[in-house]
Coordinates of C-alpha atoms in Angstrom, one line a residue:
M226 CA -56.4 -44.7 74.2
P227 CA -53.4 -42.8 75.7
T228 CA -51.4 -40.7 73.1
T229 CA -47.7 -41.1 73.0
H230 CA -45.8 -37.9 74.1
P231 CA -44.2 -35.9 71.2
L232 CA -40.7 -36.1 72.8
K233 CA -41.0 -39.9 73.0
K234 CA -41.9 -40.0 69.4
L235 CA -39.0 -37.8 68.4
L236 CA -36.5 -40.0 70.4
H237 CA -38.0 -43.1 68.8
Y238 CA -37.7 -41.4 65.4
A239 CA -34.0 -40.3 66.2
K240 CA -32.8 -43.7 67.6
Q241 CA -29.9 -43.6 65.0
Y242 CA -28.7 -40.5 66.6
R243 CA -28.9 -41.9 70.2
S244 CA -25.0 -41.9 70.5
D245 CA -25.0 -38.3 69.4
F246 CA -27.6 -37.5 72.1
R247 CA -25.6 -39.1 74.8
L248 CA -22.3 -37.3 73.8
A249 CA -24.1 -33.9 73.5
A250 CA -25.8 -34.6 77.0
L251 CA -22.3 -35.5 78.4
Y252 CA -20.7 -32.2 77.1
S253 CA -23.6 -30.3 78.6
V254 CA -23.0 -32.0 82.1
L255 CA -19.3 -31.5 81.9
N256 CA -19.6 -27.9 80.9
K257 CA -22.0 -27.2 83.8
F258 CA -19.5 -29.0 86.2
F259 CA -16.8 -26.7 85.4
D260 CA -19.2 -23.7 85.2
I261 CA -20.0 -23.9 89.0
L262 CA -16.4 -24.4 90.0
P263 CA -15.5 -20.7 89.9
E264 CA -18.1 -20.0 92.8
V265 CA -16.3 -22.6 94.7
L266 CA -12.9 -21.1 94.1
I267 CA -14.2 -17.8 95.4
G268 CA -15.0 -19.4 98.8
V269 CA -11.4 -21.0 98.7
A270 CA -9.9 -17.5 97.8
V271 CA -11.7 -15.9 100.7
D272 CA -10.6 -18.9 103.1
I273 CA -7.0 -18.3 102.0
V274 CA -7.1 -14.6 102.6
V275 CA -8.7 -14.9 106.1
N276 CA -7.0 -18.1 107.3
G277 CA -3.7 -18.0 105.7
D278 CA -1.7 -21.1 106.6
K279 CA -4.8 -22.5 108.3
S280 CA -6.8 -22.4 105.3
F281 CA -8.6 -25.4 103.6
L282 CA -6.0 -25.3 100.8
A283 CA -3.1 -25.5 103.4
K284 CA -4.6 -28.5 105.1
R285 CA -6.4 -30.6 102.5
V286 CA -4.4 -30.4 99.1
L287 CA -1.9 -32.8 97.7
G288 CA -2.9 -35.7 99.8
G289 CA -2.3 -34.0 103.2
F290 CA 0.9 -32.3 102.0
G291 CA -0.7 -28.7 102.0
I292 CA 0.5 -25.6 100.4
V293 CA 1.3 -23.6 103.6
D294 CA 2.5 -20.3 102.0
T295 CA -0.3 -18.0 101.4
W296 CA 1.1 -16.6 98.2
H297 CA 1.8 -20.1 96.8
Q298 CA -1.7 -21.0 97.6
L299 CA -3.1 -18.1 95.6
I300 CA -0.7 -19.0 92.7
F301 CA -2.1 -22.7 92.8
L302 CA -5.6 -21.2 93.0
G303 CA -4.9 -19.2 89.7
L304 CA -3.7 -22.2 88.0
V305 CA -6.7 -24.1 88.9
N306 CA -8.9 -21.4 88.0
A307 CA -7.3 -21.2 84.5
L308 CA -7.7 -25.1 84.2
I309 CA -11.4 -24.7 85.0
W310 CA -12.1 -21.8 82.7
G311 CA -10.4 -23.6 79.9
G312 CA -12.5 -26.8 80.7
E313 CA -15.7 -24.8 80.7
S314 CA -14.8 -23.1 77.4
W315 CA -13.8 -26.3 75.7
F316 CA -16.9 -28.2 76.7
E317 CA -19.0 -25.1 75.8
Y318 CA -17.5 -25.4 72.3
L319 CA -18.1 -29.0 72.1
L320 CA -21.7 -29.0 73.3
S321 CA -22.6 -26.3 70.9
L322 CA -21.0 -27.9 68.0
K323 CA -22.7 -31.3 68.9
W324 CA -26.1 -30.1 69.7
R325 CA -26.3 -27.8 66.6
K326 CA -25.1 -30.6 64.3
L327 CA -27.5 -32.9 65.8
A328 CA -30.3 -30.3 65.2
Q329 CA -29.2 -29.8 61.6
N330 CA -29.2 -33.5 60.9
L331 CA -32.4 -34.4 62.6
Q332 CA -34.4 -31.5 60.8
H333 CA -32.8 -32.5 57.5
D334 CA -33.8 -36.2 58.0
L335 CA -37.2 -35.4 59.3
R336 CA -38.1 -32.9 56.6
L337 CA -37.0 -35.3 54.0
D338 CA -38.8 -38.3 55.5
T339 CA -41.9 -36.5 56.2
Y340 CA -41.9 -35.1 52.5
D341 CA -41.2 -38.5 51.1
H342 CA -44.0 -39.9 53.2
V343 CA -46.4 -37.2 51.9
Q344 CA -45.5 -38.1 48.3
K345 CA -46.6 -41.6 49.1
L346 CA -50.0 -40.8 50.5
E347 CA -52.9 -41.6 48.2
M348 CA -54.6 -38.6 46.5
A349 CA -57.7 -39.0 48.6
Y350 CA -55.7 -37.7 51.6
F351 CA -55.2 -34.3 50.0
E352 CA -58.8 -33.6 49.4
N353 CA -59.2 -32.8 53.2
Q354 CA -55.8 -30.9 53.5
R355 CA -54.5 -27.5 52.6
T356 CA -51.2 -27.2 50.8
G357 CA -50.3 -24.2 53.1
N358 CA -51.0 -26.3 56.3
L359 CA -48.7 -29.0 54.9
M360 CA -46.0 -26.4 54.0
S361 CA -46.2 -25.1 57.6
I362 CA -45.5 -28.6 59.0
L363 CA -42.6 -29.3 56.6
N364 CA -41.2 -25.9 57.1
E365 CA -41.8 -23.9 60.2
D366 CA -42.8 -26.9 62.7
I367 CA -39.6 -28.8 61.7
N368 CA -37.6 -25.5 62.1
Q369 CA -39.2 -25.1 65.6
M370 CA -37.8 -28.5 66.6
E371 CA -34.4 -27.5 65.3
R372 CA -34.5 -24.3 67.6
F373 CA -35.2 -26.5 70.5
L374 CA -32.3 -28.8 69.9
N375 CA -30.0 -25.8 69.1
G376 CA -30.4 -24.4 72.7
G377 CA -33.4 -25.6 74.7
A378 CA -32.2 -29.2 75.2
N379 CA -29.0 -28.0 76.6
Q380 CA -30.6 -25.6 78.9
I381 CA -32.9 -28.2 80.4
I382 CA -29.8 -30.6 81.0
Q383 CA -27.8 -27.9 82.7
V384 CA -30.5 -26.7 85.0
V385 CA -31.1 -30.2 86.2
C386 CA -27.2 -30.8 86.5
S387 CA -26.7 -27.5 88.2
S388 CA -29.5 -28.3 90.7
I389 CA -27.8 -31.7 91.5
M390 CA -24.1 -30.5 91.7
V391 CA -25.0 -27.3 93.8
S392 CA -27.2 -29.4 96.1
A393 CA -24.4 -31.7 96.7
V394 CA -22.0 -28.9 97.6
F395 CA -24.8 -27.5 99.9
F396 CA -25.2 -30.7 101.7
A397 CA -21.4 -31.2 102.0
L398 CA -20.8 -27.8 103.7
Q399 CA -24.1 -27.2 105.7
P400 CA -27.0 -29.8 105.5
S401 CA -29.3 -27.7 107.7
L402 CA -28.8 -24.7 105.5
A403 CA -29.1 -26.8 102.5
V404 CA -32.6 -28.0 103.3
I405 CA -33.7 -24.5 103.9
S406 CA -32.2 -23.2 100.6
L407 CA -33.6 -25.9 98.5
L408 CA -37.1 -25.7 99.8
P409 CA -38.1 -23.4 96.9
V410 CA -36.8 -25.9 94.3
P411 CA -39.9 -28.3 94.4
A412 CA -42.1 -25.4 94.2
I413 CA -40.4 -24.0 91.2
L414 CA -40.4 -27.3 89.2
F415 CA -44.1 -28.0 90.3
G416 CA -44.8 -24.4 88.9
A417 CA -43.1 -25.0 85.7
F418 CA -44.8 -28.3 85.1
W419 CA -48.1 -26.7 86.1
F420 CA -47.6 -23.9 83.6
Q421 CA -46.4 -26.2 80.9
K422 CA -49.5 -28.4 81.1
R423 CA -51.6 -25.4 80.5
L424 CA -49.5 -24.2 77.7
A425 CA -49.7 -27.4 75.8
P426 CA -53.2 -27.0 74.4
R427 CA -52.6 -23.2 73.8
Y428 CA -49.6 -23.8 71.6
A429 CA -51.4 -26.6 69.7
E430 CA -53.8 -23.7 68.8
V431 CA -51.0 -21.6 67.8
R432 CA -49.4 -24.2 65.5
E433 CA -52.9 -24.8 63.8
A434 CA -53.4 -21.1 63.3
A435 CA -49.9 -20.7 61.8
G436 CA -50.9 -23.4 59.5
D437 CA -54.0 -21.5 58.5
V438 CA -52.0 -18.3 57.8
S439 CA -49.5 -20.3 55.6
A440 CA -52.5 -21.9 53.8
R441 CA -54.2 -18.6 53.0
L442 CA -50.9 -17.1 51.9
N443 CA -50.2 -20.0 49.8
N444 CA -53.5 -20.0 48.2
N445 CA -53.6 -16.3 47.5
L446 CA -50.0 -16.1 45.9
L447 CA -50.9 -19.0 43.6
G448 CA -54.0 -17.1 42.5
L449 CA -52.6 -13.7 42.3
A450 CA -53.5 -13.1 38.8
T451 CA -57.2 -13.8 39.5
I452 CA -57.1 -11.6 42.5
K453 CA -55.7 -8.8 40.4
A454 CA -58.0 -9.5 37.6
F455 CA -61.2 -9.1 39.9
A456 CA -59.6 -6.2 41.8
T457 CA -60.2 -8.1 45.1
E458 CA -57.0 -7.4 46.7
D459 CA -58.6 -5.6 49.7
F460 CA -61.1 -8.6 49.9
E461 CA -58.2 -11.0 50.1
K462 CA -56.3 -8.9 52.5
S463 CA -59.1 -9.0 55.0
H464 CA -59.0 -12.9 54.8
I465 CA -55.4 -12.7 55.4
A466 CA -55.9 -10.2 58.2
E467 CA -58.4 -12.6 59.8
A468 CA -56.2 -15.6 59.7
S469 CA -53.3 -13.4 61.0
N470 CA -55.4 -12.0 63.7
N471 CA -56.5 -15.6 64.9
Y472 CA -52.8 -16.5 65.1
R473 CA -52.1 -13.3 67.1
E474 CA -55.0 -14.1 69.5
A475 CA -53.8 -17.8 69.8
N476 CA -50.3 -16.5 70.7
A477 CA -51.8 -13.9 73.1
R478 CA -53.6 -16.7 75.0
A479 CA -50.3 -18.6 75.2
I480 CA -48.3 -15.6 76.2
A481 CA -50.8 -14.8 79.0
I482 CA -49.7 -18.0 80.5
S483 CA -46.0 -18.2 79.7
S484 CA -45.4 -14.5 80.9
A485 CA -46.5 -15.4 84.3
I486 CA -43.7 -18.1 84.8
T487 CA -40.8 -15.9 85.4
P488 CA -42.3 -13.7 88.1
V489 CA -43.7 -16.6 90.0
I490 CA -40.1 -18.4 89.8
R491 CA -38.4 -15.2 90.8
M492 CA -40.5 -15.0 93.9
A493 CA -39.5 -18.6 94.9
I494 CA -35.9 -17.8 94.1
L495 CA -36.1 -14.6 96.5
A496 CA -37.2 -17.0 99.3
G497 CA -34.4 -19.5 98.7
F498 CA -31.6 -16.7 98.4
T499 CA -32.9 -14.7 101.5
A500 CA -32.9 -17.9 103.6
T501 CA -29.2 -18.6 102.6
L502 CA -28.2 -15.0 103.0
V503 CA -29.8 -14.5 106.6
Y504 CA -29.6 -18.0 108.1
G505 CA -26.3 -18.6 106.6
G506 CA -24.9 -15.4 108.0
W507 CA -26.3 -16.2 111.4
L508 CA -24.5 -19.6 111.3
T509 CA -21.2 -17.9 110.2
L510 CA -21.6 -15.3 113.1
H511 CA -22.0 -18.0 115.7
G512 CA -19.1 -20.0 114.4
D513 CA -20.9 -22.9 112.8
L514 CA -20.1 -22.1 109.3
A515 CA -16.7 -21.0 108.0
I516 CA -16.5 -17.6 106.1
G517 CA -15.3 -19.1 103.0
A518 CA -18.1 -21.7 103.1
Y519 CA -20.7 -19.0 103.5
S520 CA -19.2 -17.1 100.6
V521 CA -19.5 -20.2 98.4
L522 CA -23.1 -20.9 99.6
V523 CA -24.1 -17.4 98.9
Y524 CA -22.8 -17.5 95.4
L525 CA -24.0 -21.0 94.7
T526 CA -27.5 -20.1 95.8
Q527 CA -27.7 -17.6 92.9
R528 CA -26.1 -20.4 90.6
L529 CA -28.6 -23.0 91.8
L530 CA -31.9 -20.9 91.7
W531 CA -31.3 -18.0 89.4
P532 CA -30.9 -20.2 86.2
M533 CA -34.5 -21.5 86.9
T534 CA -35.7 -18.2 85.8
G535 CA -34.7 -19.4 82.4
L536 CA -37.3 -22.2 82.9
A537 CA -39.8 -19.8 81.7
D538 CA -38.2 -19.5 78.2
V539 CA -37.3 -23.0 78.3
A540 CA -40.7 -24.1 79.0
D541 CA -42.1 -21.8 76.3
M542 CA -39.6 -23.1 73.8
Y543 CA -40.1 -26.6 74.9
Q544 CA -43.9 -26.4 74.4
R545 CA -43.8 -24.7 71.1
S546 CA -41.5 -27.5 70.0
M547 CA -43.6 -30.4 71.3
S548 CA -46.6 -29.0 69.5
A549 CA -44.6 -28.6 66.4
I550 CA -43.0 -32.1 66.7
D551 CA -46.4 -33.5 67.4
R552 CA -47.7 -32.3 64.2
A553 CA -44.8 -33.5 62.1
M554 CA -44.8 -37.0 63.8
N555 CA -48.5 -37.3 63.3
L556 CA -48.0 -36.4 59.5
L557 CA -45.3 -39.0 59.3
D558 CA -47.6 -41.6 61.1
T559 CA -50.3 -41.0 58.7
K560 CA -51.0 -44.6 57.2
I561 CA -50.2 -45.2 53.6
S562 CA -53.2 -47.2 52.4
I563 CA -51.8 -47.8 48.9
S564 CA -49.3 -50.5 48.5
Y565 CA -46.1 -49.7 46.5
E566 CA -45.0 -53.3 46.2
G567 CA -45.9 -55.9 43.6
Q568 CA -44.9 -57.6 40.4
H569 CA -42.1 -55.7 38.6
L570 CA -42.4 -54.8 34.9
T571 CA -40.4 -52.8 32.3
P572 CA -41.7 -50.8 29.4
A573 CA -40.2 -53.2 27.0
T574 CA -42.4 -56.1 28.2
V575 CA -45.7 -54.1 28.2
K576 CA -48.0 -54.6 25.4
G577 CA -50.6 -51.9 26.6
E578 CA -53.8 -53.9 26.7
L579 CA -56.1 -52.5 29.3
R580 CA -59.3 -53.9 30.8
F581 CA -61.8 -52.4 33.1
E582 CA -64.1 -55.1 34.9
N583 CA -67.1 -53.8 36.7
V584 CA -65.2 -50.8 38.1
G585 CA -67.0 -48.6 40.4
F586 CA -65.8 -45.6 42.5
S587 CA -67.3 -42.9 44.5
Y588 CA -66.0 -39.6 46.3
G589 CA -67.6 -40.1 49.5
D590 CA -71.2 -40.4 49.0
Q591 CA -71.0 -39.1 45.5
I592 CA -71.0 -42.0 43.0
T593 CA -68.6 -41.1 40.1
L594 CA -68.2 -44.4 38.2
Q595 CA -70.4 -47.5 38.1
D596 CA -70.2 -50.8 36.3
I597 CA -67.5 -49.7 33.9
N598 CA -66.6 -52.7 31.6
L599 CA -64.4 -52.1 28.7
R600 CA -61.4 -53.4 26.8
I601 CA -58.8 -51.1 25.3
P602 CA -56.6 -53.1 22.8
A603 CA -52.9 -52.7 22.8
G604 CA -51.7 -50.0 20.5
K605 CA -55.1 -48.4 19.9
T606 CA -56.2 -44.8 20.5
V607 CA -59.3 -44.6 22.8
A608 CA -61.1 -41.4 23.8
F609 CA -63.4 -40.5 26.6
V610 CA -65.9 -37.7 26.3
G611 CA -68.8 -36.3 28.2
S612 CA -69.9 -33.5 30.4
T613 CA -68.0 -32.2 33.4
G614 CA -68.3 -34.6 36.3
S615 CA -69.1 -37.7 34.3
G616 CA -66.1 -39.5 35.3
K617 CA -63.7 -39.2 32.6
S618 CA -60.7 -38.1 34.6
T619 CA -61.5 -40.5 37.4
L620 CA -60.8 -43.4 35.1
V621 CA -57.3 -42.1 34.5
K622 CA -56.7 -41.5 38.1
L623 CA -57.8 -45.1 38.9
L624 CA -55.6 -46.4 36.1
L625 CA -52.7 -44.5 37.5
R626 CA -53.6 -45.8 41.0
F627 CA -54.1 -42.3 42.5
Y628 CA -57.3 -43.9 43.8
T629 CA -58.4 -47.5 44.4
P630 CA -61.6 -48.7 42.8
Q631 CA -64.2 -49.6 45.5
H632 CA -65.6 -52.1 43.1
G633 CA -64.2 -54.3 40.3
R634 CA -60.6 -54.2 38.9
I635 CA -58.3 -52.8 36.2
L636 CA -56.0 -55.0 34.3
L637 CA -52.9 -54.4 32.3
D638 CA -51.9 -57.1 29.9
G639 CA -54.2 -59.5 32.0
I640 CA -52.4 -58.5 35.4
P641 CA -54.5 -56.7 37.9
T642 CA -52.8 -53.3 38.4
D643 CA -53.2 -53.5 42.2
S644 CA -50.6 -56.4 42.1
L645 CA -48.1 -54.5 40.1
N646 CA -45.2 -52.5 41.6
L647 CA -46.8 -49.0 41.8
Q648 CA -43.6 -47.2 40.6
D649 CA -43.2 -49.5 37.7
L650 CA -46.8 -49.2 36.7
R651 CA -46.5 -45.3 36.5
R652 CA -43.2 -45.5 34.8
V653 CA -44.8 -47.3 31.7
I654 CA -47.5 -44.6 31.5
G655 CA -47.0 -41.3 30.0
Y656 CA -49.3 -38.5 31.5
V657 CA -50.1 -35.0 30.0
A658 CA -52.6 -33.3 32.2
Q659 CA -54.6 -30.1 31.6
D660 CA -52.2 -28.1 33.9
S661 CA -48.9 -30.0 33.7
F662 CA -46.4 -29.5 36.5
L663 CA -43.3 -27.7 35.4
T664 CA -40.3 -27.0 37.6
D665 CA -38.4 -23.7 38.0
G666 CA -35.5 -25.1 35.7
T667 CA -34.5 -24.9 32.3
I668 CA -36.6 -26.1 29.1
A669 CA -34.2 -29.1 28.9
D670 CA -34.7 -29.8 32.5
N671 CA -38.4 -29.9 32.1
I672 CA -38.4 -32.0 29.1
A673 CA -36.1 -34.7 30.6
Y674 CA -37.9 -34.4 34.0
G675 CA -37.6 -37.8 35.9
M676 CA -35.2 -39.3 33.4
D677 CA -31.5 -39.8 33.9
H678 CA -28.6 -39.4 31.5
V679 CA -30.8 -37.9 28.6
S680 CA -28.8 -36.6 25.6
D681 CA -29.2 -33.1 24.2
E682 CA -30.1 -34.8 20.9
A683 CA -33.0 -36.8 22.3
I684 CA -34.3 -33.7 24.2
A685 CA -34.3 -31.8 20.9
A686 CA -35.9 -34.7 19.0
A687 CA -38.7 -34.8 21.5
A688 CA -39.3 -31.1 21.3
Q689 CA -39.3 -31.3 17.6
A690 CA -42.0 -33.9 17.6
A691 CA -44.1 -32.0 20.0
E692 CA -43.9 -29.0 17.8
A693 CA -42.0 -26.9 20.5
S694 CA -38.8 -26.5 18.8
E695 CA -39.9 -23.1 17.1
F696 CA -40.7 -21.2 20.1
I697 CA -37.8 -22.8 22.2
N698 CA -35.2 -21.6 19.5
K699 CA -36.6 -18.0 19.8
L700 CA -35.9 -18.0 23.5
P701 CA -32.8 -16.0 24.7
L702 CA -30.9 -19.2 25.9
G703 CA -32.7 -21.7 23.9
F704 CA -33.1 -25.0 25.8
A705 CA -31.0 -23.4 28.7
T706 CA -33.7 -20.9 29.2
R707 CA -35.2 -21.0 32.8
I708 CA -39.1 -20.8 32.6
G709 CA -39.9 -19.7 36.2
E710 CA -41.9 -21.2 38.9
R711 CA -44.5 -23.5 37.5
G712 CA -43.4 -22.3 33.9
Q713 CA -44.9 -18.8 34.4
K714 CA -42.7 -17.4 31.8
L715 CA -44.4 -19.4 29.1
S716 CA -47.8 -19.4 27.7
G717 CA -50.4 -22.0 28.2
G718 CA -49.8 -23.6 24.9
Q719 CA -46.0 -23.6 25.3
R720 CA -46.3 -25.2 28.7
Q721 CA -48.5 -28.0 27.1
R722 CA -46.1 -28.6 24.3
L723 CA -43.3 -29.0 26.9
A724 CA -45.4 -31.6 28.8
L725 CA -46.0 -33.4 25.6
A726 CA -42.4 -33.4 24.7
R727 CA -41.7 -34.8 28.2
A728 CA -44.1 -37.6 27.4
I729 CA -42.7 -38.3 24.1
L730 CA -39.0 -38.5 25.4
K731 CA -40.3 -41.1 28.0
N732 CA -41.6 -43.2 25.1
P733 CA -44.1 -45.1 27.3
P734 CA -46.2 -48.1 26.1
I735 CA -49.3 -46.2 27.4
L736 CA -50.1 -42.5 26.8
I737 CA -52.7 -40.6 28.6
L738 CA -53.9 -37.3 27.6
D739 CA -56.1 -35.5 30.1
E740 CA -57.8 -32.5 28.7
A741 CA -54.3 -31.7 27.3
T742 CA -55.7 -29.3 24.6
S743 CA -58.6 -27.7 26.5
A744 CA -56.9 -24.5 27.4
V745 CA -54.9 -23.8 24.2
D746 CA -55.7 -21.8 21.2
N747 CA -56.8 -23.4 17.9
E748 CA -53.2 -23.2 16.3
T749 CA -51.6 -25.0 19.4
E750 CA -54.4 -27.5 19.4
A751 CA -53.6 -28.3 15.7
A752 CA -49.9 -28.5 16.4
I753 CA -50.4 -30.8 19.4
Q754 CA -52.9 -32.8 17.3
R755 CA -50.3 -33.4 14.7
S756 CA -47.8 -34.5 17.3
L757 CA -50.4 -36.9 18.6
D758 CA -51.0 -38.4 15.3
V759 CA -47.3 -39.3 15.3
V760 CA -46.5 -40.4 18.8
S761 CA -49.8 -42.4 19.4
R762 CA -48.8 -44.9 16.7
H763 CA -48.0 -48.3 18.1
R764 CA -48.8 -47.5 21.6
T765 CA -52.0 -47.5 23.7
T766 CA -53.3 -43.9 24.0
I767 CA -56.2 -42.6 26.1
V768 CA -57.6 -39.3 25.3
I769 CA -60.0 -37.3 27.6
A770 CA -61.4 -34.3 25.9
H771 CA -64.2 -31.9 25.9
R772 CA -63.4 -30.7 22.4
L773 CA -64.5 -33.6 20.1
S774 CA -62.6 -32.2 17.2
T775 CA -59.4 -33.7 19.0
V776 CA -60.7 -37.1 19.2
R777 CA -62.3 -37.7 15.7
Q778 CA -59.5 -40.0 14.6
A779 CA -59.6 -42.2 17.6
D780 CA -60.1 -45.9 16.9
C781 CA -63.1 -45.9 19.6
I782 CA -64.8 -43.2 21.4
H783 CA -66.8 -43.6 24.6
L784 CA -69.4 -41.2 25.9
L785 CA -69.8 -41.1 29.6
E786 CA -72.8 -39.7 31.6
G787 CA -73.5 -40.1 35.3
G788 CA -70.5 -42.5 35.7
R789 CA -71.7 -44.8 33.1
I790 CA -70.7 -45.4 29.5
I791 CA -73.8 -44.7 27.3
E792 CA -72.3 -44.9 23.9
S793 CA -69.3 -46.4 22.2
G794 CA -67.9 -46.3 18.6
T795 CA -65.9 -44.6 16.0
H796 CA -66.7 -40.9 15.3
D797 CA -68.8 -41.7 12.2
E798 CA -70.6 -44.6 13.9
L799 CA -71.6 -42.3 16.9
L800 CA -72.8 -39.6 14.5
S801 CA -74.9 -42.1 12.8
L802 CA -76.7 -43.0 16.0
N803 CA -77.9 -39.4 16.3
A804 CA -77.9 -39.6 20.1
G805 CA -75.9 -38.1 22.8
Y806 CA -72.6 -37.8 21.0
A807 CA -74.2 -36.4 17.8
S808 CA -75.9 -33.7 20.0
L809 CA -72.5 -32.8 21.5
W810 CA -70.9 -32.7 18.1
R811 CA -73.7 -30.4 16.7
L812 CA -73.4 -28.2 19.8
Q813 CA -69.7 -27.6 19.4
T814 CA -69.7 -27.3 15.6
G815 CA -72.9 -25.3 15.1
E816 CA -74.4 -27.9 12.7
K817 CA -78.2 -27.9 12.4
Q818 CA -80.3 -30.5 14.1
L819 CA -80.8 -33.6 11.7
Q820 CA -84.3 -34.1 10.5
Q821 CA -85.9 -37.0 12.4

């Protein structure tokens, strides 16, 4: 199946800017028109000086009423020259303004649309993607497109226009010389396309290698504390060196081709310029070409052919940009397999009853959940416990529709969740994860994350309910204190209390705590537990935990193993069974084995 060219993809994406593209292209054409006229004026000036009252200007200007006086001819020529330079400068300003504004607008739209698209992709997509590679596309690749529109597009248009305009002057003055002088042009264009075709796969490798470097750097910066703790700085530096070297080698393979373009084009230009210089001079000596015309053609040969040396840089920039645009467009074209549309609901209308009917799910060939059948009554607190990999967190991910069950269905108040509006579904669920996301903002910003027009009093009340007020009030600026990227200025327990305060402020009908206390100390766990006892009242609460002490008061506890629910009941009921849950309890509390 043939693939669509990246430039065609970009033009289709940027259809709302077509009028801007046309206007920018028009400015480029007019700028080039005025740009080549000074060479024509040189020929006219030579003609005036040599031929005087018999010059071209004396015979042909002003509808046959020529300017006979030589001095007047030169004055008139000076005025025309000023007009031409003014026109060239004005359109240079306009084209620069238009192309750069277009580049800025397009890169802004593309970055936002691509980022928005990435946010809508299902979580399964990110299992095979590296964050650094996505960062490279969203940042560097889109910047590469911007650089091309800033200058490369204008260069291409002006080289084409220059070729057409100068060729027209050549044929008007001396057709036979035009044919000889223009013979190198097809060879130059063929060579440029030949090189460009071979550069394409090499620059695709360069962009992939750049993504690898970005991915490794991103991964290492996020894990810098671990790297320092294990004293593996040199080890990780070698990984970065390997990725950077691959990027360097990929660039070297591209440079080996791109560097050859200019010398090849120069040789072709030499042939064309020499033909004009020698053959044009021969024609002038034999009276077949006027001296002024010869001067014009000599200068215009350089204006026609010499800019083509820029094809090397343009082709290089163009191919880099096409590879970058292709990656960005492919990301934007990635199919969103999860539907956001569906029946609307509001927190006020949600009771919170949940049912799992024959739910099954696998990560590839690994079965994670199978034959899950359970009902969670509205307003009750239900816990899921079990060993790592038993499927506890996957249940929550299916409920939030991060993933779609391969078997069965999940219902909220009797309505299948896949028929509900996705954003509405997630808005009625409060989610506190083991490693909650915090922004590089203030304490207040993070508590009110995702909510508009929240009062300071409501934020303070949520912090109080999460038992976070004490440490917040000790901070230099209290709720206005910035907490750093991912909340790095706070301890793990403090971050969890902020995440809990955020969920409390959201006041959802359903609250999910996914290992929310697994990485905190006993004091913080006790504080969070006290908060949960309050906030879980009158709302459906799902708790996933390793620590069984945090789920003792749950209305029902489900023990999962191998993706199945093997035991269910209250804490006391499960202990009395003296089976899997009781064994886990004794293991964690150190109680002795009950006598059989």
